[in-house]
JSON list of C-alpha atoms in Angstrom, two decimals:
[
{"chain": "A", "resi": 3, "resn": "ASP", "atom": "CA", "xyz": [63.37, 64.57, 114.67]},
{"chain": "A", "resi": 4, "resn": "ILE", "atom": "CA", "xyz": [65.85, 61.86, 113.73]},
{"chain": "A", "resi": 5, "resn": "THR", "atom": "CA", "xyz": [64.41, 61.41, 110.10]},
{"chain": "A", "resi": 6, "resn": "GLU", "atom": "CA", "xyz": [64.62, 65.41, 109.44]},
{"chain": "A", "resi": 7, "resn": "ARG", "atom": "CA", "xyz": [68.00, 65.64, 111.00]},
{"chain": "A", "resi": 8, "resn": "LYS", "atom": "CA", "xyz": [69.14, 62.79, 108.71]},
{"chain": "A", "resi": 9, "resn": "ASN", "atom": "CA", "xyz": [67.39, 64.35, 105.52]},
{"chain": "A", "resi": 10, "resn": "ILE", "atom": "CA", "xyz": [69.26, 67.82, 106.49]},
{"chain": "A", "resi": 11, "resn": "GLU", "atom": "CA", "xyz": [72.58, 65.93, 106.69]},
{"chain": "A", "resi": 12, "resn": "LYS", "atom": "CA", "xyz": [71.91, 64.27, 103.29]},
{"chain": "A", "resi": 13, "resn": "ALA", "atom": "CA", "xyz": [70.90, 67.46, 101.51]},
{"chain": "A", "resi": 14, "resn": "LEU", "atom": "CA", "xyz": [74.09, 69.25, 103.30]},
{"chain": "A", "resi": 15, "resn": "LYS", "atom": "CA", "xyz": [76.32, 66.23, 101.97]},
{"chain": "A", "resi": 16, "resn": "ARG", "atom": "CA", "xyz": [74.87, 66.59, 98.62]},
{"chain": "A", "resi": 17, "resn": "SER", "atom": "CA", "xyz": [75.40, 70.41, 98.67]},
{"chain": "A", "resi": 18, "resn": "GLU", "atom": "CA", "xyz": [78.90, 69.88, 99.90]},
{"chain": "A", "resi": 19, "resn": "ASN", "atom": "CA", "xyz": [79.91, 67.52, 96.93]},
{"chain": "A", "resi": 20, "resn": "VAL", "atom": "CA", "xyz": [78.56, 69.43, 94.27]},
{"chain": "A", "resi": 21, "resn": "LEU", "atom": "CA", "xyz": [80.35, 72.50, 95.43]},
{"chain": "A", "resi": 22, "resn": "ASN", "atom": "CA", "xyz": [83.56, 70.56, 95.68]},
{"chain": "A", "resi": 23, "resn": "GLU", "atom": "CA", "xyz": [83.07, 69.34, 92.38]},
{"chain": "A", "resi": 24, "resn": "SER", "atom": "CA", "xyz": [82.21, 72.57, 90.87]},
{"chain": "A", "resi": 25, "resn": "GLN", "atom": "CA", "xyz": [85.56, 74.19, 92.15]},
{"chain": "A", "resi": 26, "resn": "LYS", "atom": "CA", "xyz": [87.50, 71.26, 90.76]},
{"chain": "A", "resi": 27, "resn": "ILE", "atom": "CA", "xyz": [86.01, 71.72, 87.18]},
{"chain": "A", "resi": 28, "resn": "SER", "atom": "CA", "xyz": [86.15, 75.46, 87.33]},
{"chain": "A", "resi": 29, "resn": "LYS", "atom": "CA", "xyz": [89.62, 75.65, 89.02]},
{"chain": "A", "resi": 30, "resn": "ILE", "atom": "CA", "xyz": [88.59, 78.13, 91.47]},
{"chain": "A", "resi": 31, "resn": "GLY", "atom": "CA", "xyz": [88.74, 77.51, 95.42]},
{"chain": "A", "resi": 32, "resn": "GLY", "atom": "CA", "xyz": [87.55, 79.47, 98.29]},
{"chain": "A", "resi": 33, "resn": "TRP", "atom": "CA", "xyz": [88.94, 80.89, 101.38]},
{"chain": "A", "resi": 34, "resn": "GLU", "atom": "CA", "xyz": [88.27, 82.60, 104.66]},
{"chain": "A", "resi": 35, "resn": "TYR", "atom": "CA", "xyz": [90.58, 84.74, 106.82]},
{"chain": "A", "resi": 36, "resn": "ASN", "atom": "CA", "xyz": [89.64, 85.40, 110.20]},
{"chain": "A", "resi": 37, "resn": "VAL", "atom": "CA", "xyz": [91.29, 88.62, 111.22]},
{"chain": "A", "resi": 38, "resn": "GLU", "atom": "CA", "xyz": [91.00, 88.34, 115.06]},
{"chain": "A", "resi": 39, "resn": "SER", "atom": "CA", "xyz": [92.28, 85.03, 115.44]},
{"chain": "A", "resi": 40, "resn": "GLY", "atom": "CA", "xyz": [94.55, 84.96, 112.26]},
{"chain": "A", "resi": 41, "resn": "GLU", "atom": "CA", "xyz": [92.73, 81.32, 111.26]},
{"chain": "A", "resi": 42, "resn": "ALA", "atom": "CA", "xyz": [92.18, 80.80, 107.53]},
{"chain": "A", "resi": 43, "resn": "TYR", "atom": "CA", "xyz": [90.22, 78.05, 106.08]},
{"chain": "A", "resi": 44, "resn": "TYR", "atom": "CA", "xyz": [90.65, 76.82, 102.47]},
{"chain": "A", "resi": 45, "resn": "SER", "atom": "CA", "xyz": [88.65, 74.72, 100.13]},
{"chain": "A", "resi": 46, "resn": "ASN", "atom": "CA", "xyz": [90.05, 71.61, 98.77]},
{"chain": "A", "resi": 47, "resn": "GLU", "atom": "CA", "xyz": [90.64, 73.35, 95.44]},
{"chain": "A", "resi": 48, "resn": "VAL", "atom": "CA", "xyz": [92.97, 76.09, 96.93]},
{"chain": "A", "resi": 49, "resn": "TYR", "atom": "CA", "xyz": [95.01, 73.03, 98.27]},
{"chain": "A", "resi": 50, "resn": "ASN", "atom": "CA", "xyz": [95.01, 71.49, 94.69]},
{"chain": "A", "resi": 51, "resn": "ILE", "atom": "CA", "xyz": [96.02, 74.92, 93.00]},
{"chain": "A", "resi": 52, "resn": "HIS", "atom": "CA", "xyz": [98.95, 75.23, 95.51]},
{"chain": "A", "resi": 53, "resn": "GLY", "atom": "CA", "xyz": [99.83, 71.67, 94.52]},
{"chain": "A", "resi": 54, "resn": "ILE", "atom": "CA", "xyz": [99.42, 70.27, 98.30]},
{"chain": "A", "resi": 55, "resn": "THR", "atom": "CA", "xyz": [97.25, 67.59, 99.27]},
{"chain": "A", "resi": 56, "resn": "ASN", "atom": "CA", "xyz": [94.74, 68.57, 101.81]},
{"chain": "A", "resi": 57, "resn": "ASN", "atom": "CA", "xyz": [95.57, 66.28, 104.87]},
{"chain": "A", "resi": 58, "resn": "GLY", "atom": "CA", "xyz": [93.86, 68.34, 107.45]},
{"chain": "A", "resi": 59, "resn": "VAL", "atom": "CA", "xyz": [96.95, 70.63, 108.10]},
{"chain": "A", "resi": 60, "resn": "PRO", "atom": "CA", "xyz": [95.97, 74.17, 107.18]},
{"chain": "A", "resi": 61, "resn": "LEU", "atom": "CA", "xyz": [97.85, 76.23, 104.98]},
{"chain": "A", "resi": 62, "resn": "ASN", "atom": "CA", "xyz": [99.66, 78.97, 106.80]},
{"chain": "A", "resi": 63, "resn": "VAL", "atom": "CA", "xyz": [98.55, 82.43, 105.51]},
{"chain": "A", "resi": 64, "resn": "ASP", "atom": "CA", "xyz": [102.21, 83.97, 105.91]},
{"chain": "A", "resi": 65, "resn": "GLY", "atom": "CA", "xyz": [103.57, 81.09, 104.19]},
{"chain": "A", "resi": 66, "resn": "SER", "atom": "CA", "xyz": [101.42, 81.09, 101.42]},
{"chain": "A", "resi": 67, "resn": "LEU", "atom": "CA", "xyz": [103.15, 84.45, 100.04]},
{"chain": "A", "resi": 68, "resn": "GLU", "atom": "CA", "xyz": [105.88, 82.22, 98.83]},
{"chain": "A", "resi": 69, "resn": "PHE", "atom": "CA", "xyz": [104.10, 80.60, 96.37]},
{"chain": "A", "resi": 70, "resn": "TYR", "atom": "CA", "xyz": [103.52, 83.97, 94.59]},
{"chain": "A", "resi": 71, "resn": "HIS", "atom": "CA", "xyz": [106.26, 85.13, 92.11]},
{"chain": "A", "resi": 72, "resn": "LEU", "atom": "CA", "xyz": [108.84, 87.21, 94.03]},
{"chain": "A", "resi": 73, "resn": "GLU", "atom": "CA", "xyz": [107.96, 90.17, 91.71]},
{"chain": "A", "resi": 74, "resn": "ASP", "atom": "CA", "xyz": [104.42, 89.92, 92.60]},
{"chain": "A", "resi": 75, "resn": "ARG", "atom": "CA", "xyz": [104.54, 89.28, 96.27]},
{"chain": "A", "resi": 76, "resn": "GLY", "atom": "CA", "xyz": [104.80, 93.09, 96.97]},
{"chain": "A", "resi": 77, "resn": "LEU", "atom": "CA", "xyz": [101.24, 93.58, 95.36]},
{"chain": "A", "resi": 78, "resn": "VAL", "atom": "CA", "xyz": [99.58, 90.41, 96.81]},
{"chain": "A", "resi": 79, "resn": "LEU", "atom": "CA", "xyz": [100.84, 91.53, 100.25]},
{"chain": "A", "resi": 80, "resn": "GLU", "atom": "CA", "xyz": [99.66, 95.16, 99.93]},
{"chain": "A", "resi": 81, "resn": "SER", "atom": "CA", "xyz": [96.34, 94.21, 98.51]},
{"chain": "A", "resi": 82, "resn": "PHE", "atom": "CA", "xyz": [95.44, 91.71, 101.46]},
{"chain": "A", "resi": 83, "resn": "THR", "atom": "CA", "xyz": [96.76, 94.19, 104.15]},
{"chain": "A", "resi": 84, "resn": "LYS", "atom": "CA", "xyz": [94.46, 97.01, 102.93]},
{"chain": "A", "resi": 85, "resn": "ALA", "atom": "CA", "xyz": [91.65, 94.54, 102.74]},
{"chain": "A", "resi": 86, "resn": "ILE", "atom": "CA", "xyz": [92.23, 93.92, 106.55]},
{"chain": "A", "resi": 87, "resn": "SER", "atom": "CA", "xyz": [93.21, 97.54, 107.71]},
{"chain": "A", "resi": 88, "resn": "HIS", "atom": "CA", "xyz": [91.12, 99.52, 105.42]},
{"chain": "A", "resi": 89, "resn": "GLY", "atom": "CA", "xyz": [88.35, 97.24, 103.95]},
{"chain": "A", "resi": 90, "resn": "ILE", "atom": "CA", "xyz": [89.37, 97.56, 100.44]},
{"chain": "A", "resi": 91, "resn": "PRO", "atom": "CA", "xyz": [88.68, 94.81, 98.45]},
{"chain": "A", "resi": 92, "resn": "TYR", "atom": "CA", "xyz": [90.97, 93.36, 95.56]},
{"chain": "A", "resi": 93, "resn": "ASP", "atom": "CA", "xyz": [90.90, 91.41, 92.41]},
{"chain": "A", "resi": 94, "resn": "ILE", "atom": "CA", "xyz": [94.38, 90.71, 90.84]},
{"chain": "A", "resi": 95, "resn": "ASP", "atom": "CA", "xyz": [96.19, 88.48, 88.49]},
{"chain": "A", "resi": 96, "resn": "VAL", "atom": "CA", "xyz": [99.53, 87.27, 89.62]},
{"chain": "A", "resi": 97, "resn": "ARG", "atom": "CA", "xyz": [102.09, 84.95, 88.74]},
{"chain": "A", "resi": 98, "resn": "PHE", "atom": "CA", "xyz": [102.15, 81.57, 91.03]},
{"chain": "A", "resi": 99, "resn": "ILE", "atom": "CA", "xyz": [104.58, 78.96, 91.26]},
{"chain": "A", "resi": 100, "resn": "ASN", "atom": "CA", "xyz": [102.81, 75.98, 93.28]},
{"chain": "A", "resi": 101, "resn": "LYS", "atom": "CA", "xyz": [104.73, 73.02, 95.07]},
{"chain": "A", "resi": 102, "resn": "ARG", "atom": "CA", "xyz": [105.04, 71.16, 92.21]},
{"chain": "A", "resi": 103, "resn": "SER", "atom": "CA", "xyz": [107.24, 73.88, 90.90]},
{"chain": "A", "resi": 104, "resn": "GLU", "atom": "CA", "xyz": [104.78, 74.68, 87.94]},
{"chain": "A", "resi": 105, "resn": "ASN", "atom": "CA", "xyz": [104.63, 78.30, 86.93]},
{"chain": "A", "resi": 106, "resn": "MET", "atom": "CA", "xyz": [100.98, 79.56, 86.77]},
{"chain": "A", "resi": 107, "resn": "TRP", "atom": "CA", "xyz": [99.00, 82.62, 86.71]},
{"chain": "A", "resi": 108, "resn": "VAL", "atom": "CA", "xyz": [95.99, 83.12, 89.33]},
{"chain": "A", "resi": 109, "resn": "LYS", "atom": "CA", "xyz": [93.47, 85.35, 90.06]},
{"chain": "A", "resi": 110, "resn": "THR", "atom": "CA", "xyz": [93.13, 86.26, 93.53]},
{"chain": "A", "resi": 111, "resn": "VAL", "atom": "CA", "xyz": [90.20, 88.10, 94.95]},
{"chain": "A", "resi": 112, "resn": "GLY", "atom": "CA", "xyz": [89.42, 89.44, 98.50]},
{"chain": "A", "resi": 113, "resn": "LYS", "atom": "CA", "xyz": [86.17, 90.76, 99.95]},
{"chain": "A", "resi": 114, "resn": "PRO", "atom": "CA", "xyz": [86.51, 92.22, 103.44]},
{"chain": "A", "resi": 115, "resn": "ILE", "atom": "CA", "xyz": [83.63, 91.37, 105.81]},
{"chain": "A", "resi": 116, "resn": "SER", "atom": "CA", "xyz": [82.83, 93.95, 108.42]},
{"chain": "A", "resi": 117, "resn": "LYS", "atom": "CA", "xyz": [80.64, 94.08, 111.49]},
{"chain": "A", "resi": 118, "resn": "ASN", "atom": "CA", "xyz": [79.57, 97.13, 113.40]},
{"chain": "A", "resi": 119, "resn": "GLY", "atom": "CA", "xyz": [82.52, 99.11, 111.35]},
{"chain": "A", "resi": 120, "resn": "LYS", "atom": "CA", "xyz": [85.05, 96.55, 112.04]},
{"chain": "A", "resi": 121, "resn": "ILE", "atom": "CA", "xyz": [86.63, 94.26, 109.61]},
{"chain": "A", "resi": 122, "resn": "VAL", "atom": "CA", "xyz": [86.36, 90.88, 110.97]},
{"chain": "A", "resi": 123, "resn": "SER", "atom": "CA", "xyz": [87.13, 88.49, 108.15]},
{"chain": "A", "resi": 124, "resn": "VAL", "atom": "CA", "xyz": [88.08, 88.55, 104.37]},
{"chain": "A", "resi": 125, "resn": "LEU", "atom": "CA", "xyz": [86.45, 85.89, 102.00]},
{"chain": "A", "resi": 126, "resn": "GLY", "atom": "CA", "xyz": [88.08, 85.51, 98.96]},
{"chain": "A", "resi": 127, "resn": "THR", "atom": "CA", "xyz": [88.61, 83.13, 95.73]},
{"chain": "A", "resi": 128, "resn": "LEU", "atom": "CA", "xyz": [91.75, 81.65, 94.01]},
{"chain": "A", "resi": 129, "resn": "LEU", "atom": "CA", "xyz": [91.33, 80.91, 90.21]},
{"chain": "A", "resi": 130, "resn": "ASP", "atom": "CA", "xyz": [93.87, 79.07, 88.01]},
{"chain": "A", "resi": 131, "resn": "ILE", "atom": "CA", "xyz": [94.02, 81.13, 84.92]},
{"chain": "A", "resi": 132, "resn": "THR", "atom": "CA", "xyz": [97.06, 79.98, 83.20]},
{"chain": "A", "resi": 133, "resn": "GLU", "atom": "CA", "xyz": [95.20, 78.75, 80.28]},
{"chain": "A", "resi": 134, "resn": "ARG", "atom": "CA", "xyz": [93.56, 82.04, 79.84]},
{"chain": "A", "resi": 135, "resn": "LYS", "atom": "CA", "xyz": [96.97, 84.08, 80.13]},
{"chain": "A", "resi": 136, "resn": "GLU", "atom": "CA", "xyz": [98.62, 81.65, 77.69]},
{"chain": "A", "resi": 137, "resn": "ALA", "atom": "CA", "xyz": [95.64, 82.09, 75.10]},
{"chain": "A", "resi": 138, "resn": "GLU", "atom": "CA", "xyz": [96.33, 85.78, 75.64]},
{"chain": "A", "resi": 139, "resn": "LYS", "atom": "CA", "xyz": [99.92, 85.69, 74.92]},
{"chain": "A", "resi": 140, "resn": "THR", "atom": "CA", "xyz": [99.38, 83.60, 71.67]},
{"chain": "A", "resi": 141, "resn": "ILE", "atom": "CA", "xyz": [96.82, 86.07, 70.59]},
{"chain": "A", "resi": 142, "resn": "ASN", "atom": "CA", "xyz": [99.16, 89.01, 71.25]},
{"chain": "A", "resi": 143, "resn": "ASN", "atom": "CA", "xyz": [102.11, 87.51, 69.45]},
{"chain": "A", "resi": 144, "resn": "GLU", "atom": "CA", "xyz": [99.64, 87.05, 66.40]},
{"chain": "A", "resi": 145, "resn": "ILE", "atom": "CA", "xyz": [98.68, 90.57, 66.43]},
{"chain": "A", "resi": 146, "resn": "LEU", "atom": "CA", "xyz": [102.34, 91.65, 66.53]},
{"chain": "A", "resi": 147, "resn": "ARG", "atom": "CA", "xyz": [103.04, 89.08, 63.63]},
{"chain": "A", "resi": 148, "resn": "PHE", "atom": "CA", "xyz": [99.97, 90.50, 61.57]},
{"chain": "A", "resi": 149, "resn": "GLN", "atom": "CA", "xyz": [100.98, 94.16, 62.36]},
{"chain": "A", "resi": 150, "resn": "LYS", "atom": "CA", "xyz": [104.50, 93.40, 61.14]},
{"chain": "A", "resi": 151, "resn": "THR", "atom": "CA", "xyz": [102.88, 91.96, 58.05]},
{"chain": "A", "resi": 152, "resn": "LEU", "atom": "CA", "xyz": [100.57, 94.97, 57.46]},
{"chain": "A", "resi": 153, "resn": "ASN", "atom": "CA", "xyz": [103.58, 97.33, 57.80]},
{"chain": "A", "resi": 154, "resn": "ALA", "atom": "CA", "xyz": [105.68, 95.44, 55.23]},
{"chain": "A", "resi": 155, "resn": "ILE", "atom": "CA", "xyz": [102.40, 95.59, 52.67]},
{"chain": "A", "resi": 156, "resn": "ASP", "atom": "CA", "xyz": [102.32, 99.31, 53.35]},
{"chain": "A", "resi": 157, "resn": "ALA", "atom": "CA", "xyz": [106.09, 99.86, 52.74]},
{"chain": "A", "resi": 158, "resn": "ILE", "atom": "CA", "xyz": [105.66, 97.71, 49.43]},
{"chain": "A", "resi": 159, "resn": "VAL", "atom": "CA", "xyz": [102.65, 99.89, 48.16]},
{"chain": "A", "resi": 160, "resn": "TYR", "atom": "CA", "xyz": [104.61, 103.26, 49.14]},
{"chain": "A", "resi": 161, "resn": "VAL", "atom": "CA", "xyz": [107.63, 102.32, 47.13]},
{"chain": "A", "resi": 162, "resn": "ALA", "atom": "CA", "xyz": [105.26, 101.05, 44.19]},
{"chain": "A", "resi": 163, "resn": "ASP", "atom": "CA", "xyz": [103.53, 104.36, 44.31]},
{"chain": "A", "resi": 164, "resn": "ILE", "atom": "CA", "xyz": [106.91, 106.26, 44.27]},
{"chain": "A", "resi": 165, "resn": "HIS", "atom": "CA", "xyz": [108.08, 104.17, 41.21]},
{"chain": "A", "resi": 166, "resn": "THR", "atom": "CA", "xyz": [104.66, 104.60, 39.52]},
{"chain": "A", "resi": 167, "resn": "TYR", "atom": "CA", "xyz": [105.02, 108.59, 40.18]},
{"chain": "A", "resi": 168, "resn": "GLU", "atom": "CA", "xyz": [108.63, 108.69, 38.59]},
{"chain": "A", "resi": 169, "resn": "LEU", "atom": "CA", "xyz": [107.80, 106.67, 35.80]},
{"chain": "A", "resi": 170, "resn": "LEU", "atom": "CA", "xyz": [104.69, 109.26, 35.02]},
{"chain": "A", "resi": 171, "resn": "PHE", "atom": "CA", "xyz": [106.78, 112.04, 35.56]},
{"chain": "A", "resi": 172, "resn": "LEU", "atom": "CA", "xyz": [109.90, 111.02, 33.59]},
{"chain": "A", "resi": 173, "resn": "ASN", "atom": "CA", "xyz": [107.32, 109.99, 30.46]},
{"chain": "A", "resi": 174, "resn": "GLN", "atom": "CA", "xyz": [106.33, 113.49, 30.40]}
]
């Protein structure tokens, strides 16, 4: 029994280490909110994204709203409330400002869990998507620059065509 228990504990510890490192590498954290008790659990990576050291003090669910950009807080609150009250899952990209005052983008996903027709918890993830959003912005700026260049080329061709037409017309 003792050997089996130690093997199970060793496997559990290894699994936990792999999960923690995977979350750190992928910049994705997991969380769970218990609807009845109001308690929440956050993985270490959620604390990291918030810019907070996990010293055993849990993040306050109500206080975590302050990390979201002022203009995005309504969407976050509405999405979370609908998940708890109506069982509607959500998947949203919102602006985020961590404790180190770093402006970020995060994808927050919430999935309501129900038992016997009653929502008992919400499981979710928090993913740092700042690099992706910055890349999208760069791509969009390049597309705009390319479109402006194409529009300028079209104007030159149009003027050249009119000039060619006028020359042909005048020579006749």
